[in-house]
Short mmCIF file of C-alpha atoms in Angstrom, two decimals:
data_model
loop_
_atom_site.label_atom_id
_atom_site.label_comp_id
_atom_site.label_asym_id
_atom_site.label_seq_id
_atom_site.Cartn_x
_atom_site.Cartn_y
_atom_site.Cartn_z
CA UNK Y 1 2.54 -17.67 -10.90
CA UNK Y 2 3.34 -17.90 -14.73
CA UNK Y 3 -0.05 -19.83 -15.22
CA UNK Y 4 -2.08 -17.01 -14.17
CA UNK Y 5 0.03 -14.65 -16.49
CA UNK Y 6 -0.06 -17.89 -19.30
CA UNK Y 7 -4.16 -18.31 -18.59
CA UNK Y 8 -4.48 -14.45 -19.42
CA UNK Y 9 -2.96 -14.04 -22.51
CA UNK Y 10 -5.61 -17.15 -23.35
CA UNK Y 11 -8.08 -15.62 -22.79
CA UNK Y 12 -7.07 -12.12 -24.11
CA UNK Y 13 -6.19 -14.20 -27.23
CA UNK Y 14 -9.57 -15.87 -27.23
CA UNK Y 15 -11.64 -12.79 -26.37
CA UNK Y 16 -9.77 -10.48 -28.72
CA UNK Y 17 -9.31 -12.71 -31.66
CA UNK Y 18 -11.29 -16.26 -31.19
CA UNK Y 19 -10.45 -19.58 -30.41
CA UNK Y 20 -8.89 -19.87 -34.21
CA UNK Y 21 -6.03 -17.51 -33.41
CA UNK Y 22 -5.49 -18.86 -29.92
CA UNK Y 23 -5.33 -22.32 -31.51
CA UNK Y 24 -2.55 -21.08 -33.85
CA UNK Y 25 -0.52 -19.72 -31.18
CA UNK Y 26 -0.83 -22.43 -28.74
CA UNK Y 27 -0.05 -25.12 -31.96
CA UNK Y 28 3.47 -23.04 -32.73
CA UNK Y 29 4.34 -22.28 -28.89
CA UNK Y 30 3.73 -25.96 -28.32
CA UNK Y 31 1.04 -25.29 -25.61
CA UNK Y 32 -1.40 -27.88 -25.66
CA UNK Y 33 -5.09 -26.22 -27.23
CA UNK Y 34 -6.90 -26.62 -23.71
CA UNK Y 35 -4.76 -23.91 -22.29
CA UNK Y 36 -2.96 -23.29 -19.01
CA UNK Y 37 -3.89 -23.93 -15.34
CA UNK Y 38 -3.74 -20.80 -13.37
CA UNK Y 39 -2.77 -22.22 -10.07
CA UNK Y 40 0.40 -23.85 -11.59
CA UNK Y 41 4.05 -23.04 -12.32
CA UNK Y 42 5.08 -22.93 -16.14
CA UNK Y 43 8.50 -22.16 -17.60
CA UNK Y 44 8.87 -18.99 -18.49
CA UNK Y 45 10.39 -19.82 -21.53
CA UNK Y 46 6.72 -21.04 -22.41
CA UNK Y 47 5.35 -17.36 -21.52
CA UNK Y 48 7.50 -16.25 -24.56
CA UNK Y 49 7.05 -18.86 -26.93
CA UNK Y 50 3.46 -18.30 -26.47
CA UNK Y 51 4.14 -14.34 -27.00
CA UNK Y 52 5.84 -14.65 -29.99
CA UNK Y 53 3.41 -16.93 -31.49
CA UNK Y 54 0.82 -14.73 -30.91
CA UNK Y 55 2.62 -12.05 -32.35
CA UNK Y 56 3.70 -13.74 -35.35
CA UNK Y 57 0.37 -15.02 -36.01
CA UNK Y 58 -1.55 -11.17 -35.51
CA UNK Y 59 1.43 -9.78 -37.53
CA UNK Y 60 1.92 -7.75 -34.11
CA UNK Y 61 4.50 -6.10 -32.64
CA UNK Y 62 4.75 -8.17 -28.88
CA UNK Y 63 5.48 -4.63 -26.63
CA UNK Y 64 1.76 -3.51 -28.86
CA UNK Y 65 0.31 -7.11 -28.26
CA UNK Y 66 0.89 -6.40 -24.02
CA UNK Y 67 -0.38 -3.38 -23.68
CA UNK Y 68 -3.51 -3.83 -25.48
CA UNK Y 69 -3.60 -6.87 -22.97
CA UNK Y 70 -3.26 -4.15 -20.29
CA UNK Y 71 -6.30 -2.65 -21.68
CA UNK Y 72 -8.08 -5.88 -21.95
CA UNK Y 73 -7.44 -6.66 -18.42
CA UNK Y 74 -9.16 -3.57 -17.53
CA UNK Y 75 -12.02 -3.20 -20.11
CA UNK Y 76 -13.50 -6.54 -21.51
CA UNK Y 77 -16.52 -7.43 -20.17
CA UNK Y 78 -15.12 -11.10 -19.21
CA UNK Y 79 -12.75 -9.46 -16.59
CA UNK Y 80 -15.18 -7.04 -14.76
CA UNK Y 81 -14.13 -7.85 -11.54
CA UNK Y 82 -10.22 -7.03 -12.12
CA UNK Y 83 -11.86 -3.55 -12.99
CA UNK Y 84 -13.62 -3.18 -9.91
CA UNK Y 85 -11.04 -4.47 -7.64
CA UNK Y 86 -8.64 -1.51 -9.13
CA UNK Y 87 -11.41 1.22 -8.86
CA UNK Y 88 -10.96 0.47 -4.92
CA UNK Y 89 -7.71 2.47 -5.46
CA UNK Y 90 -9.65 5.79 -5.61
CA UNK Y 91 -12.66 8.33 -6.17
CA UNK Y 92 -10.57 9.83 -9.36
CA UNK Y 93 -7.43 9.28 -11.15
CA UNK Y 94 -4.97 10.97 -9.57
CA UNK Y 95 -5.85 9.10 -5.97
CA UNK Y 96 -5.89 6.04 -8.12
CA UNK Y 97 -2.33 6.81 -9.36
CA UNK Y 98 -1.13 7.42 -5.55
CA UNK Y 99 -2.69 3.69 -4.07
CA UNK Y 100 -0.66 2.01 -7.12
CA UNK Y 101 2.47 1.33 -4.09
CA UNK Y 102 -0.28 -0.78 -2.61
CA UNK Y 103 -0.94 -2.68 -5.35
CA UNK Y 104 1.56 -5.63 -5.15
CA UNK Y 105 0.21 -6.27 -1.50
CA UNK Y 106 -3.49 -5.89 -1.85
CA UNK Y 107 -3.04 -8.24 -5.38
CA UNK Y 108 -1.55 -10.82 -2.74
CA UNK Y 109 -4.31 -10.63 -0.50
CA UNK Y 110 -6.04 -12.23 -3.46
CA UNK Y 111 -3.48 -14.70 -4.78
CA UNK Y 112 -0.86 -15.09 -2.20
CA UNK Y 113 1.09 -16.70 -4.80
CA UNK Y 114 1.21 -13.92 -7.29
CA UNK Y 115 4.39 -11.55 -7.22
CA UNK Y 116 4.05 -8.48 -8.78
CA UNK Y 117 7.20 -6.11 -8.83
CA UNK Y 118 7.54 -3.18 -6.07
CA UNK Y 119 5.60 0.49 -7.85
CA UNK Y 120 6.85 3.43 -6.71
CA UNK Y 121 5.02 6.74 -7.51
CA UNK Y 122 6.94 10.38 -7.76
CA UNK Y 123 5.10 13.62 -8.33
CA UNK Y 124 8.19 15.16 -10.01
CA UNK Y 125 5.45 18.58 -10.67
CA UNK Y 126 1.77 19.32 -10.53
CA UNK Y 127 0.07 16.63 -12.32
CA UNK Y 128 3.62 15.33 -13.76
CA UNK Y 129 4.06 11.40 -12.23
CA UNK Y 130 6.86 9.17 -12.63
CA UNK Y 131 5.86 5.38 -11.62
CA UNK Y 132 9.00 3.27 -11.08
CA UNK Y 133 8.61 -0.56 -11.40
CA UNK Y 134 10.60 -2.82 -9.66
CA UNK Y 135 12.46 -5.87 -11.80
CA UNK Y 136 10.64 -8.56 -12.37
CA UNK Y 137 8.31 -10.12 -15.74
CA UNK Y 138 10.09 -8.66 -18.78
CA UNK Y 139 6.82 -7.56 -20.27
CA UNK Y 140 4.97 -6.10 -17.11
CA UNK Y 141 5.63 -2.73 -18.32
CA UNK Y 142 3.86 -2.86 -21.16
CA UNK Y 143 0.47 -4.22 -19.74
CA UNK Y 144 0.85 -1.70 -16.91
CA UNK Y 145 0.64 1.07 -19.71
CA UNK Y 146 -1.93 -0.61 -21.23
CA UNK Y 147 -3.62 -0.85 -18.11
CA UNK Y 148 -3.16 2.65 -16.92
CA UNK Y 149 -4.57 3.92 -19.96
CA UNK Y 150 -7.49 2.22 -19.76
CA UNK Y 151 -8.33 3.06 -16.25
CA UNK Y 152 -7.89 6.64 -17.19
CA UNK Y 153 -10.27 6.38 -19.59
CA UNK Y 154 -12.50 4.14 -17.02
CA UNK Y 155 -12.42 7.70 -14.38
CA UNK Y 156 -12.76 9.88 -17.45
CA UNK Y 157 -9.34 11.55 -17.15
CA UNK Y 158 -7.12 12.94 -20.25
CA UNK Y 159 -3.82 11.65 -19.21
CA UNK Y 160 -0.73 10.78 -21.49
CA UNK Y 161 1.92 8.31 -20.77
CA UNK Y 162 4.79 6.61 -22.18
CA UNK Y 163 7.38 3.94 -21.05
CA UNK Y 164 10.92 6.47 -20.23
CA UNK Y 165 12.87 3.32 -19.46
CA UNK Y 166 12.76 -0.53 -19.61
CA UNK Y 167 15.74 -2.45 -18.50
CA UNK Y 168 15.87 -5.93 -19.64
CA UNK Y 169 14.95 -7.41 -16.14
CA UNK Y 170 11.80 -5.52 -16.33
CA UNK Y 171 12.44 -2.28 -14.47
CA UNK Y 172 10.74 0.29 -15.88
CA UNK Y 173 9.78 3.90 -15.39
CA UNK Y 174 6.38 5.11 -17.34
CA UNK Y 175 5.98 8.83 -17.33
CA UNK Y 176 2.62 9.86 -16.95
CA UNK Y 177 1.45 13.21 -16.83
CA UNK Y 178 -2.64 14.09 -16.10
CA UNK Y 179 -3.46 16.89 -17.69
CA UNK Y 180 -7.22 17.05 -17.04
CA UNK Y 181 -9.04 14.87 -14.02
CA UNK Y 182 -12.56 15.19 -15.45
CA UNK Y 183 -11.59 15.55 -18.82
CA UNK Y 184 -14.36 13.38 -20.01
CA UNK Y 185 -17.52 10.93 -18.62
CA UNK Y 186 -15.99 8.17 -16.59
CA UNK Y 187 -17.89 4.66 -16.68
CA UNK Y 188 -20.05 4.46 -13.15
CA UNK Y 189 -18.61 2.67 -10.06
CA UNK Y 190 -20.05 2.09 -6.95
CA UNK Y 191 -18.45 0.52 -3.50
CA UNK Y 192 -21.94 -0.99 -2.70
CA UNK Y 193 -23.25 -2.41 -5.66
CA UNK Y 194 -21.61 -4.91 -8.65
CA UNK Y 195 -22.34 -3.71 -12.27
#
């Protein structure tokens, strides 16, 4: 499902930066300008062509450039509905931490054809996590840190993390440890209503 993947760094590109910088990466990853089809299969060669255009052309560091796509994912406007589909994982953070072994199965239910790797959550001590990801994307660590973060800050939790591990198949293991669940305002959800 690389054009789903492809069709989000697009628009993360497009959002973030405008069509200019897109246009530029696209040009020297040889992507034609109209972008990717989600639905289809792409190389994944052209994945990282098109990341390391993109981080030439922001003067970026690519591991920087996906997790600030993790955030994006989670906080621009454009992809409100990602957001609310992940807030379905629980009332606070730390429930939201324990439905991420779920994840890869309810993301199916959505797009059959999208394979995320296996998560695996350990409580190694109060509030001390360790979240294993299967192999897969290289990459997918880095957006799920920039992801996490953001959805800490979505339930208003003070939480640090940091990638322990990444193996070049994409294995990872993010430590993550919540140090205060209502540290701070969280943005309003609600089951019944859309925002």
């Amino acid at each position: 499902m690389n054009g789903l993947i492809n069709r989000s760094i697009q628009c993360f590109l497009r959002d973030g930066w405008g069509s200019g910088v897109w246009d530029d990466a696209a040009r020297a990853a040889g992507v034609p300008p109209q972008g990717f089809e989600p639905l289809l299969p792409y190389p994944p060669e052209v994945t990282d062509r098109l990341l390391a255009a993109a981080a030439t052309r922001l003067n970026r560091d690519s591991a920087c450039l996906l997790e600030d796509m993790g955030t994006y994912i989670v906080s621009h406007p454009a992809r409100a509905a990602v957001r609310r589909l992940l807030r379905f994982g629980g009332s606070d953070f730390r429930d939201f931490l324990q439905s991420l072994e779920d994840l890869p199965a309810r993301a199916r239910l959505a797009l059959p054809d999208l394979v995320l790797p296996a998560l695996r959550l350990r409580e190694e001590a109060p509030d001390d996590f360790r979240l294993e990801i299967g192999a897969g994307r290289p990459g997918l660590a880095e957006v799920t840190l920039g992801l996490l973060r953001a959805m800490a800050d979505d339930y208003g939790a003070l939480v640090t993390m940091r990638l322990e591990s990444v193996s070049p198949d994409g294995a990872a293991i993010l430590a993550i440890r919540l140090l205060d669940q209502a540290h701070g305002m969280g943005r309003a959800f609600s089951l019944g209503r859309v925002e």
